Amino acid sequence: MAKNATTMDKLVSLCKRRGFVYQSSEIYGGLSSAWDYGPLGVELKKNIQNVWWKEMTQMHDNIVGLDAAILMHPRVWEASGHVENFTDPLVDCKECKTRFRADHLDPEALEAKKCPECGGELTEPRQFNLMFQTHMGAVADANTAVYLRPETAQGIFVNFKNVLQSSRVKIPFGIAQVGKAFRNEITTKNFIFRTCEFEQMEMQFFVKPGEDDKWFDYWREQRWAYYTEKLGVNPEKIRWHQHGPDELAHYAKDAYDIEFEFPFGFSELEGVHNRTDFDLSRHSEYTGKEINYLEEETKERYIPYVVETSAGLTRSVLMILSDAYEEEDLGVDGKGRPDIRTVMRFHPNLAPITVAVFPLVKKDGLAELARSIEEELRDDFATFYDQSGAIGRRYRRQDEIGTPFCITVDYDTKEDKTVTLRFRDSMEQVRIGIDELVPTIKKAIKNYKRV
Ligand code: GAP
C-alpha cells in the first residue's frame, strides 16, 4: 500500500473543497495572507485548542488561565521592547518594487544588491516594525495610537499581580492564554503557516531565579511529549532547534524551537524561551510599581524568572493537516480503475467529526432508525448523518475529512439491534450491538495509535 507525500497544493485544494480553510474575502479577489476557517476547519482548530488547554491547565494544579484584550496600553509595547526591537530588515528592488526580508535572501544576492526576481538593484536594508498600529477613539493622532498585540504574552505579564492576588497561586506557577496576535509580515507564503493575523497558545511559567534552567528543561520535555503523545504527531517529523546568539529574541537567555517537517521543509512550530526577569522588570520600571513576589516562608522578595512555551494555533492546524494527509494506493477498483484513497489520519480527539452514521438505504424505516442512533450518540461525540450515495462512497467522503468511525444501519439492525462499525485507518468492519457503541468507540479513542 504505497503512501504518497503531501504537497501543499493538494492540501490547499482539499481544505477549500471540504471546508477546512478558505481564502479571506475570496469573492473580492482575496486578501493575501488572511484565511477563514470553514465548518470543518473551525472544529479542528477548536479541538487542537481544547487539547492544549486541557494539557496546560487542567493537568496542572499550578497553572491558571487568562483571556486578555487584544488592545493594550501603548506603553506596554515600549516596556516590552517591541517598539524598539520588533523589526525585520527589509530591502526593496528599485526596478520591480518587490520587497524582501534581507535575512531571507541568499547572502550573495544581498551582497551584490541584486533582485532575485528581476536582477534590478536592491536598496540598503532598513528596519521595519512588525506591529500593526491603529487609533482608539474619533481622532487619529499620535495620542490615540494603539497596537494590535504582536504576542499574547504581554497580557499575562501585565496581569501578573492581579492573578497572584486573586487566585492564591504560589511560585512556581503558570498562566496560560490562547488568542489572536497580529504581525505585519512581509513574506506570507505557505498558506496558513505565516500570516498577518494568527492565533497563539502561550503559557508563562513564573519561577524563582536560579531555578529557571531546571524548569526550562522540564518544559522542553513536557512539550515534546504533548506533540508525540497527546497529538499523536510522528516523532520523526519533529526536531529541536536551539537559537544561536544572533537568533535570540531581545528578551531571551536561551531558546529552543520545536520544528515540524511541513511539506516545504522543517520550520518552527513552537518556541520554548527562558525570558529571565526581563518582562516583569521592564513593566516595573515603566509603571514605577514594583512587580515582584514575596515568598511567605522565607520572606524573600524577588522578581520571578519566566519560562515561556509559545505555540502557534493556526500553525498547529497546518501541522495537523499535513501530518494527517495520506494517499493510499489500494490497487484497482471493481471496474479496473486505479483506486487511490485520500485519508486524513487525524487523532480521534482532533477529528472535526468523530462518528458518521449511515442507513444502508433510505427506505423501510432504516433512515429513521439511523437518525435516531445518530441523535443518541450526540451527547458523547461530534456526529454526522449521511444518507446519500453508495455506502463505499460515503465511507470515502468521511476518510477524506478524517472521520475515525462510521456506523452503517441495515436490515439486520431492525431484527437484532446490531450495526456495522467501520474503522477509518484499517478499514476494518465489525458487527456490534447498538448499546456497545459508546463504550467501544471511547475505548478505541483512548487506545488510539496511528498505523
Ligand atoms: N511570545 C513569544 C513569541 O511570540 P514567537 O517565536 O515570535 O514567540 C511563537 O512566536 C509562535 O507563534 C511561533 O512558533 C509560531 O508558531 C507562531 N507565529 C509567530 N508568528 C506567526 C505568524 N506570522 N503566523 C502564524 N503563526 C505565527
Short mmCIF file of C-alpha atoms and ligand atoms in Angstrom, two decimals:
data_model
loop_
_atom_site.label_atom_id
_atom_site.label_comp_id
_atom_site.label_asym_id
_atom_site.label_seq_id
_atom_site.Cartn_x
_atom_site.Cartn_y
_atom_site.Cartn_z
CA MET A 1 0.00 0.00 0.00
CA ALA A 2 2.05 2.97 -1.24
CA LYS A 3 1.69 6.29 0.59
CA ASN A 4 2.27 9.46 -1.38
CA ALA A 5 3.89 12.50 0.13
CA THR A 6 1.72 15.51 0.94
CA THR A 7 2.14 18.55 -1.21
CA MET A 8 0.90 21.99 -0.28
CA ASP A 9 -1.17 22.20 -3.45
CA LYS A 10 -3.08 19.04 -2.58
CA LEU A 11 -3.64 20.23 0.99
CA VAL A 12 -4.83 23.70 -0.03
CA SER A 13 -7.21 22.18 -2.55
CA LEU A 14 -8.63 19.66 -0.06
CA CYS A 15 -9.02 22.40 2.56
CA LYS A 16 -11.07 24.52 0.22
CA ARG A 17 -13.11 21.66 -1.31
CA ARG A 18 -14.08 20.15 2.05
CA GLY A 19 -14.48 23.33 4.08
CA PHE A 20 -11.39 23.49 6.29
CA VAL A 21 -9.84 26.79 5.14
CA TYR A 22 -10.87 29.41 2.57
CA GLN A 23 -9.04 32.45 1.22
CA SER A 24 -10.25 35.56 3.04
CA SER A 25 -12.63 37.82 1.05
CA GLU A 26 -12.31 35.48 -1.91
CA ILE A 27 -15.29 36.93 -3.80
CA TYR A 28 -13.39 40.25 -3.88
CA GLY A 29 -10.27 38.62 -5.27
CA GLY A 30 -8.91 37.62 -1.85
CA LEU A 31 -6.75 39.35 0.74
CA SER A 32 -3.28 37.89 0.68
CA SER A 33 -2.12 36.28 3.89
CA ALA A 34 -5.56 36.20 5.54
CA TRP A 35 -7.58 33.00 5.78
CA ASP A 36 -11.01 31.95 7.02
CA TYR A 37 -11.72 28.68 8.79
CA GLY A 38 -14.73 26.82 7.36
CA PRO A 39 -17.12 24.41 9.11
CA LEU A 40 -14.55 21.61 9.47
CA GLY A 41 -11.55 23.91 9.98
CA VAL A 42 -13.15 25.68 12.92
CA GLU A 43 -13.85 22.33 14.60
CA LEU A 44 -10.28 21.14 14.01
CA LYS A 45 -8.83 24.39 15.37
CA LYS A 46 -11.12 24.28 18.40
CA ASN A 47 -10.17 20.66 19.10
CA ILE A 48 -6.43 21.46 18.96
CA GLN A 49 -7.03 24.40 21.29
CA ASN A 50 -9.03 22.20 23.69
CA VAL A 51 -6.31 19.53 23.85
CA TRP A 52 -3.69 22.24 24.51
CA TRP A 53 -5.86 23.95 27.13
CA LYS A 54 -6.54 20.72 28.97
CA GLU A 55 -2.87 19.76 28.85
CA MET A 56 -1.67 23.16 30.08
CA THR A 57 -4.32 24.00 32.70
CA GLN A 58 -6.46 21.04 33.84
CA MET A 59 -3.48 18.67 34.01
CA HIS A 60 -1.52 21.02 36.30
CA ASP A 61 -2.87 22.34 39.58
CA ASN A 62 -0.45 25.29 39.40
CA ILE A 63 -1.43 26.72 36.01
CA VAL A 64 -4.40 29.06 35.60
CA GLY A 65 -5.98 30.62 32.52
CA LEU A 66 -6.44 34.18 31.28
CA ASP A 67 -8.09 35.92 28.34
CA ALA A 68 -6.65 39.43 27.97
CA ALA A 69 -7.71 42.11 25.48
CA ILE A 70 -6.02 42.42 22.10
CA LEU A 71 -5.71 46.21 22.52
CA MET A 72 -3.43 47.21 25.37
CA HIS A 73 -1.96 50.43 26.68
CA PRO A 74 0.66 51.56 24.10
CA ARG A 75 3.33 51.90 26.80
CA VAL A 76 3.17 48.10 27.24
CA TRP A 77 4.96 47.74 23.90
CA GLU A 78 7.59 50.31 24.82
CA ALA A 79 8.31 48.41 28.04
CA SER A 80 8.31 45.02 26.31
CA GLY A 81 10.88 46.24 23.78
CA HIS A 82 8.61 45.69 20.78
CA VAL A 83 8.56 49.36 19.71
CA GLU A 84 12.34 49.38 19.59
CA ASN A 85 13.27 45.83 18.65
CA PHE A 86 10.39 44.04 16.94
CA THR A 87 11.67 44.72 13.46
CA ASP A 88 12.64 42.87 10.31
CA PRO A 89 15.39 44.13 7.97
CA LEU A 90 13.78 44.85 4.59
CA VAL A 91 15.20 45.63 1.16
CA ASP A 92 13.29 46.89 -1.89
CA CYS A 93 14.01 46.32 -5.55
CA LYS A 94 14.34 49.70 -7.27
CA GLU A 95 13.14 48.15 -10.57
CA CYS A 96 10.21 45.80 -9.84
CA LYS A 97 9.45 47.31 -6.39
CA THR A 98 9.26 43.88 -4.74
CA ARG A 99 10.04 43.94 -1.03
CA PHE A 100 12.14 41.19 0.59
CA ARG A 101 13.25 40.28 4.08
CA ALA A 102 17.01 40.74 3.95
CA ASP A 103 17.57 37.75 6.25
CA HIS A 104 15.54 35.51 3.87
CA LEU A 105 17.65 36.42 0.82
CA ASP A 106 20.62 34.48 -0.48
CA PRO A 107 23.64 36.23 1.17
CA GLU A 108 25.34 36.56 -2.24
CA ALA A 109 22.30 38.29 -3.78
CA LEU A 110 22.21 40.60 -0.77
CA GLU A 111 25.92 41.36 -1.02
CA ALA A 112 25.61 42.04 -4.77
CA LYS A 113 22.38 44.06 -4.14
CA LYS A 114 20.75 42.08 -6.97
CA CYS A 115 16.99 41.39 -7.01
CA PRO A 116 16.30 37.62 -7.21
CA GLU A 117 13.11 38.33 -9.22
CA CYS A 118 14.28 40.72 -11.96
CA GLY A 119 18.02 41.33 -11.41
CA GLY A 120 17.37 45.02 -10.56
CA GLU A 121 19.26 46.93 -7.88
CA LEU A 122 18.28 46.40 -4.22
CA THR A 123 18.19 49.17 -1.60
CA GLU A 124 20.20 49.01 1.64
CA PRO A 125 18.36 47.04 4.37
CA ARG A 126 16.03 49.16 6.55
CA GLN A 127 14.42 48.13 9.82
CA PHE A 128 10.63 47.77 9.58
CA ASN A 129 8.47 47.41 12.71
CA LEU A 130 6.07 44.47 12.51
CA MET A 131 3.38 45.85 14.81
CA PHE A 132 0.05 46.93 13.35
CA GLN A 133 -0.90 50.38 14.53
CA THR A 134 -4.44 51.71 14.77
CA HIS A 135 -6.22 54.50 16.64
CA MET A 136 -8.63 54.39 19.53
CA GLY A 137 -11.37 57.00 19.50
CA ALA A 138 -12.53 59.55 16.96
CA VAL A 139 -9.26 61.41 16.38
CA ALA A 140 -6.36 59.69 14.64
CA ASP A 141 -3.24 61.33 16.04
CA ALA A 142 -0.15 60.26 17.96
CA ASN A 143 -2.03 60.45 21.29
CA THR A 144 -4.63 57.90 20.25
CA ALA A 145 -2.28 55.36 18.63
CA VAL A 146 -2.58 51.79 19.89
CA TYR A 147 -1.22 48.49 18.58
CA LEU A 148 -2.83 45.17 17.81
CA ARG A 149 -0.82 42.88 20.11
CA PRO A 150 2.02 41.05 18.32
CA GLU A 151 2.09 38.34 21.03
CA THR A 152 -0.36 37.26 23.73
CA ALA A 153 2.39 37.05 26.36
CA GLN A 154 2.28 40.70 27.47
CA GLY A 155 -1.37 40.34 28.56
CA ILE A 156 -0.09 37.75 31.02
CA PHE A 157 2.79 39.86 32.35
CA VAL A 158 0.68 42.96 32.97
CA ASN A 159 -1.86 40.80 34.87
CA PHE A 160 0.76 39.00 36.97
CA LYS A 161 -0.16 40.88 40.18
CA ASN A 162 -3.92 40.56 39.54
CA VAL A 163 -3.67 36.80 39.15
CA LEU A 164 -1.35 36.47 42.13
CA GLN A 165 -3.70 38.41 44.40
CA SER A 166 -6.96 36.88 43.18
CA SER A 167 -6.12 33.21 42.83
CA ARG A 168 -3.65 32.47 45.66
CA VAL A 169 -1.20 30.70 43.36
CA LYS A 170 2.35 30.22 44.62
CA ILE A 171 5.60 30.12 42.73
CA PRO A 172 6.28 28.04 40.70
CA PHE A 173 3.06 28.68 38.78
CA GLY A 174 1.91 29.39 35.25
CA ILE A 175 -0.65 31.48 33.38
CA ALA A 176 -1.98 30.17 30.07
CA GLN A 177 -3.71 32.05 27.30
CA VAL A 178 -4.97 31.45 23.77
CA GLY A 179 -5.76 34.32 21.44
CA LYS A 180 -5.21 36.33 18.31
CA ALA A 181 -1.95 38.13 17.56
CA PHE A 182 -1.03 40.34 14.61
CA ARG A 183 2.22 40.97 12.76
CA ASN A 184 2.74 42.93 9.58
CA GLU A 185 4.68 40.09 7.94
CA ILE A 186 6.17 40.76 4.52
CA THR A 187 6.76 37.20 3.39
CA THR A 188 3.46 35.43 3.92
CA LYS A 189 3.62 32.43 1.63
CA ASN A 190 2.86 28.81 2.53
CA PHE A 191 -0.87 29.01 3.17
CA ILE A 192 -1.65 29.47 6.88
CA PHE A 193 1.98 29.00 8.02
CA ARG A 194 2.91 32.67 8.33
CA THR A 195 0.03 35.15 8.28
CA CYS A 196 -0.55 38.69 9.48
CA GLU A 197 -3.41 37.62 11.76
CA PHE A 198 -2.90 34.36 13.64
CA GLU A 199 -3.55 32.67 16.98
CA GLN A 200 -1.10 31.75 19.69
CA MET A 201 -1.29 29.36 22.65
CA GLU A 202 1.11 30.66 25.25
CA MET A 203 1.98 29.77 28.81
CA GLN A 204 4.26 31.83 31.05
CA PHE A 205 5.68 29.85 33.96
CA PHE A 206 6.96 32.00 36.85
CA VAL A 207 9.86 30.56 38.84
CA LYS A 208 12.42 31.52 41.45
CA PRO A 209 15.61 32.98 39.89
CA GLY A 210 18.24 30.25 39.80
CA GLU A 211 15.60 27.55 39.22
CA ASP A 212 14.90 28.72 35.67
CA ASP A 213 17.29 26.31 33.92
CA LYS A 214 15.68 23.34 35.68
CA TRP A 215 12.15 24.45 34.66
CA PHE A 216 13.32 25.25 31.16
CA ASP A 217 14.43 21.59 30.75
CA TYR A 218 11.18 20.41 32.36
CA TRP A 219 9.01 22.34 29.92
CA ARG A 220 11.03 21.22 26.92
CA GLU A 221 10.33 17.61 27.90
CA GLN A 222 6.65 18.31 28.53
CA ARG A 223 6.13 20.00 25.20
CA TRP A 224 7.84 17.21 23.26
CA ALA A 225 5.57 14.65 24.95
CA TYR A 226 2.50 16.77 24.16
CA TYR A 227 3.18 16.61 20.42
CA THR A 228 4.10 12.95 20.23
CA GLU A 229 1.70 11.51 22.82
CA LYS A 230 -1.30 13.86 23.05
CA LEU A 231 -1.48 14.97 19.40
CA GLY A 232 -0.01 11.74 18.00
CA VAL A 233 2.43 13.59 15.75
CA ASN A 234 5.02 11.38 14.04
CA PRO A 235 8.20 11.87 16.18
CA GLU A 236 10.34 11.59 13.05
CA LYS A 237 8.73 14.74 11.75
CA ILE A 238 9.65 16.98 14.70
CA ARG A 239 13.02 18.13 15.98
CA TRP A 240 14.63 20.71 18.27
CA HIS A 241 16.48 23.77 17.08
CA GLN A 242 18.45 25.79 19.64
CA HIS A 243 18.71 29.51 18.91
CA GLY A 244 22.23 30.74 18.27
CA PRO A 245 23.35 34.07 19.83
CA ASP A 246 22.29 36.04 16.73
CA GLU A 247 18.82 34.43 16.68
CA LEU A 248 17.84 35.01 20.31
CA ALA A 249 14.93 37.42 20.85
CA HIS A 250 15.75 40.58 22.78
CA TYR A 251 14.21 39.11 25.95
CA ALA A 252 15.64 35.57 25.84
CA LYS A 253 18.56 33.98 27.69
CA ASP A 254 18.04 30.61 25.99
CA ALA A 255 15.52 29.40 23.42
CA TYR A 256 14.66 26.20 21.59
CA ASP A 257 12.17 25.85 18.77
CA ILE A 258 10.21 22.71 18.09
CA GLU A 259 10.30 22.38 14.32
CA PHE A 260 7.93 20.30 12.24
CA GLU A 261 8.63 18.92 8.78
CA PHE A 262 6.00 20.77 6.74
CA PRO A 263 5.65 19.90 3.01
CA PHE A 264 8.09 22.78 2.34
CA GLY A 265 10.67 21.58 4.91
CA PHE A 266 11.38 21.82 8.65
CA SER A 267 10.08 25.07 10.18
CA GLU A 268 9.26 26.49 13.60
CA LEU A 269 6.06 25.41 15.29
CA GLU A 270 6.66 26.40 18.91
CA GLY A 271 9.26 28.29 20.91
CA VAL A 272 10.34 27.47 24.45
CA HIS A 273 12.09 30.53 25.86
CA ASN A 274 13.85 31.44 29.08
CA ARG A 275 12.69 35.08 29.29
CA THR A 276 14.51 35.70 32.58
CA ASP A 277 13.01 38.58 34.63
CA PHE A 278 13.11 40.83 31.56
CA ASP A 279 9.38 41.47 31.17
CA LEU A 280 8.39 41.93 34.82
CA SER A 281 11.45 44.13 35.43
CA ARG A 282 10.62 46.32 32.45
CA HIS A 283 6.96 46.69 33.46
CA SER A 284 8.14 47.60 36.99
CA GLU A 285 10.44 50.21 35.52
CA TYR A 286 7.88 51.69 33.10
CA THR A 287 4.99 51.81 35.59
CA GLY A 288 7.07 52.73 38.63
CA LYS A 289 5.32 49.88 40.51
CA GLU A 290 7.44 47.02 41.82
CA ILE A 291 6.09 43.83 40.28
CA ASN A 292 7.62 41.19 42.50
CA TYR A 293 6.85 38.13 44.57
CA LEU A 294 7.09 37.64 48.34
CA GLU A 295 7.93 34.12 49.42
CA GLU A 296 5.83 33.53 52.53
CA GLU A 297 8.12 31.06 54.28
CA THR A 298 11.45 32.83 53.81
CA LYS A 299 10.09 36.42 53.47
CA GLU A 300 12.36 36.69 50.44
CA ARG A 301 11.20 39.15 47.78
CA TYR A 302 12.25 38.76 44.15
CA ILE A 303 11.23 39.38 40.55
CA PRO A 304 10.39 35.93 39.15
CA TYR A 305 12.03 34.45 36.08
CA VAL A 306 9.80 33.24 33.28
CA VAL A 307 9.91 30.09 31.18
CA GLU A 308 7.60 30.53 28.22
CA THR A 309 6.06 27.94 25.92
CA SER A 310 4.65 29.65 22.83
CA ALA A 311 2.91 27.66 20.12
CA GLY A 312 1.04 28.87 17.05
CA LEU A 313 -2.54 27.59 16.99
CA THR A 314 -3.16 28.35 13.33
CA ARG A 315 0.29 26.97 12.51
CA SER A 316 -0.61 23.83 14.51
CA VAL A 317 -3.67 23.44 12.27
CA LEU A 318 -1.33 23.33 9.25
CA MET A 319 0.92 20.84 11.04
CA ILE A 320 -2.01 18.54 11.90
CA LEU A 321 -3.39 18.77 8.37
CA SER A 322 -0.04 17.98 6.75
CA ASP A 323 0.79 15.22 9.21
CA ALA A 324 -2.63 13.60 8.72
CA TYR A 325 -2.79 13.69 4.91
CA GLU A 326 -2.20 10.39 3.14
CA GLU A 327 -2.97 8.92 -0.23
CA GLU A 328 -3.17 5.15 -0.15
CA ASP A 329 -2.83 3.14 -3.33
CA LEU A 330 -5.36 0.33 -2.96
CA GLY A 331 -4.68 -1.19 -6.40
CA VAL A 332 -7.69 -1.17 -8.73
CA ASP A 333 -11.39 -0.84 -8.00
CA GLY A 334 -14.21 -3.17 -9.19
CA LYS A 335 -14.12 -1.55 -12.64
CA GLY A 336 -10.34 -1.91 -13.08
CA ARG A 337 -9.60 1.78 -12.41
CA PRO A 338 -6.75 2.92 -10.10
CA ASP A 339 -8.08 3.08 -6.55
CA ILE A 340 -6.44 5.84 -4.51
CA ARG A 341 -7.87 6.51 -1.05
CA THR A 342 -7.29 10.00 0.35
CA VAL A 343 -7.41 9.75 4.12
CA MET A 344 -6.77 12.29 6.87
CA ARG A 345 -5.39 10.29 9.77
CA PHE A 346 -6.34 12.77 12.49
CA HIS A 347 -6.09 11.65 16.09
CA PRO A 348 -9.75 10.96 17.04
CA ASN A 349 -9.53 13.71 19.69
CA LEU A 350 -8.82 16.22 16.91
CA ALA A 351 -11.06 14.99 14.09
CA PRO A 352 -13.82 17.53 13.25
CA ILE A 353 -16.36 14.69 13.14
CA THR A 354 -15.87 11.64 15.35
CA VAL A 355 -18.70 9.38 14.21
CA ALA A 356 -20.71 9.32 10.96
CA VAL A 357 -23.92 7.30 10.79
CA PHE A 358 -25.45 5.97 7.54
CA PRO A 359 -28.56 3.99 6.71
CA LEU A 360 -27.80 1.35 4.08
CA VAL A 361 -30.86 2.60 2.16
CA LYS A 362 -33.32 5.41 2.86
CA LYS A 363 -36.45 3.27 2.72
CA ASP A 364 -38.12 0.71 5.00
CA GLY A 365 -37.57 2.77 8.14
CA LEU A 366 -33.73 2.49 8.01
CA ALA A 367 -33.26 6.27 7.61
CA GLU A 368 -35.35 6.96 10.76
CA LEU A 369 -33.53 4.23 12.69
CA ALA A 370 -30.08 5.55 11.65
CA ARG A 371 -31.14 9.12 12.52
CA SER A 372 -32.26 8.04 16.00
CA ILE A 373 -28.92 6.25 16.59
CA GLU A 374 -27.01 9.34 15.45
CA GLU A 375 -29.05 11.54 17.81
CA GLU A 376 -28.35 9.15 20.70
CA LEU A 377 -24.59 9.49 20.09
CA ARG A 378 -24.59 13.32 20.08
CA ASP A 379 -24.15 13.50 23.85
CA ASP A 380 -20.82 11.71 23.60
CA PHE A 381 -19.37 12.52 20.17
CA ALA A 382 -19.36 15.01 17.31
CA THR A 383 -21.63 13.18 14.86
CA PHE A 384 -22.72 13.46 11.24
CA TYR A 385 -25.62 11.83 9.39
CA ASP A 386 -25.42 10.98 5.67
CA GLN A 387 -27.92 9.02 3.60
CA SER A 388 -26.89 9.93 0.05
CA GLY A 389 -24.82 7.85 -2.40
CA ALA A 390 -23.38 4.35 -2.31
CA ILE A 391 -22.07 3.21 1.07
CA GLY A 392 -18.49 2.89 -0.27
CA ARG A 393 -18.57 6.49 -1.45
CA ARG A 394 -19.93 7.66 1.86
CA TYR A 395 -17.03 5.93 3.66
CA ARG A 396 -14.54 7.57 1.31
CA ARG A 397 -16.06 11.03 1.85
CA GLN A 398 -15.56 10.59 5.59
CA ASP A 399 -12.00 9.25 5.11
CA GLU A 400 -11.13 12.42 3.25
CA ILE A 401 -12.13 14.59 6.20
CA GLY A 402 -10.64 12.22 8.76
CA THR A 403 -13.76 10.81 10.49
CA PRO A 404 -12.35 7.91 12.51
CA PHE A 405 -15.56 5.87 12.94
CA CYS A 406 -18.51 5.16 10.62
CA ILE A 407 -21.65 3.23 11.54
CA THR A 408 -23.95 1.58 8.99
CA VAL A 409 -27.52 0.66 9.85
CA ASP A 410 -29.04 -2.14 7.74
CA TYR A 411 -31.99 -4.55 7.72
CA ASP A 412 -30.42 -6.77 10.39
CA THR A 413 -30.30 -3.77 12.71
CA LYS A 414 -34.10 -3.85 12.86
CA GLU A 415 -34.03 -7.50 13.89
CA ASP A 416 -31.09 -7.87 16.25
CA LYS A 417 -30.15 -4.26 17.18
CA THR A 418 -26.60 -4.58 15.78
CA VAL A 419 -24.77 -2.24 13.39
CA THR A 420 -21.55 -2.26 11.37
CA LEU A 421 -18.78 -0.18 12.91
CA ARG A 422 -16.01 0.71 10.44
CA PHE A 423 -12.57 2.00 11.47
CA ARG A 424 -11.04 4.67 9.22
CA ASP A 425 -7.36 3.69 9.46
CA SER A 426 -7.61 -0.08 8.95
CA MET A 427 -10.96 -0.01 7.11
CA GLU A 428 -11.82 -2.99 9.34
CA GLN A 429 -15.54 -3.55 9.93
CA VAL A 430 -17.05 -5.22 12.99
CA ARG A 431 -20.63 -6.07 13.88
CA ILE A 432 -21.62 -4.82 17.33
CA GLY A 433 -24.73 -4.10 19.38
CA ILE A 434 -26.10 -0.54 19.43
CA ASP A 435 -25.71 -0.49 23.22
CA GLU A 436 -21.97 -1.27 22.87
CA LEU A 437 -21.25 1.64 20.52
CA VAL A 438 -20.38 4.33 23.08
CA PRO A 439 -18.00 2.25 25.23
CA THR A 440 -16.38 0.63 22.17
CA ILE A 441 -15.69 3.95 20.46
CA LYS A 442 -14.49 5.58 23.70
CA LYS A 443 -12.07 2.71 24.26
CA ALA A 444 -10.81 2.94 20.66
CA ILE A 445 -10.18 6.68 21.14
CA LYS A 446 -8.34 6.13 24.41
CA ASN A 447 -6.11 3.42 22.94
CA TYR A 448 -5.63 5.11 19.55
CA LYS A 449 -2.25 4.51 17.93
CA ARG A 450 -1.64 5.72 14.41
CA VAL A 451 -0.77 2.94 11.95
N1 GAP B 1 5.74 35.26 22.98
C1 GAP B 1 6.79 34.71 22.21
C2 GAP B 1 6.54 34.72 20.78
O1 GAP B 1 5.59 35.32 20.29
P1 GAP B 1 7.45 33.79 18.52
O2 GAP B 1 8.52 32.74 18.27
O3 GAP B 1 7.58 35.08 17.84
O4 GAP B 1 7.44 33.96 20.10
C3 GAP B 1 5.60 31.99 18.82
O5 GAP B 1 6.03 33.17 18.18
C4 GAP B 1 4.84 31.11 17.84
O6 GAP B 1 3.77 31.86 17.26
C5 GAP B 1 5.66 30.61 16.65
O7 GAP B 1 6.39 29.45 16.99
C6 GAP B 1 4.58 30.33 15.64
O8 GAP B 1 4.01 29.05 15.84
C7 GAP B 1 3.54 31.39 15.93
N2 GAP B 1 3.69 32.52 14.98
C8 GAP B 1 4.52 33.56 15.06
N3 GAP B 1 4.37 34.40 14.01
C9 GAP B 1 3.40 33.86 13.24
C10 GAP B 1 2.78 34.25 12.02
N4 GAP B 1 3.10 35.37 11.40
N5 GAP B 1 1.81 33.45 11.50
C11 GAP B 1 1.45 32.31 12.14
N6 GAP B 1 2.00 31.89 13.31
C12 GAP B 1 2.97 32.65 13.85
#
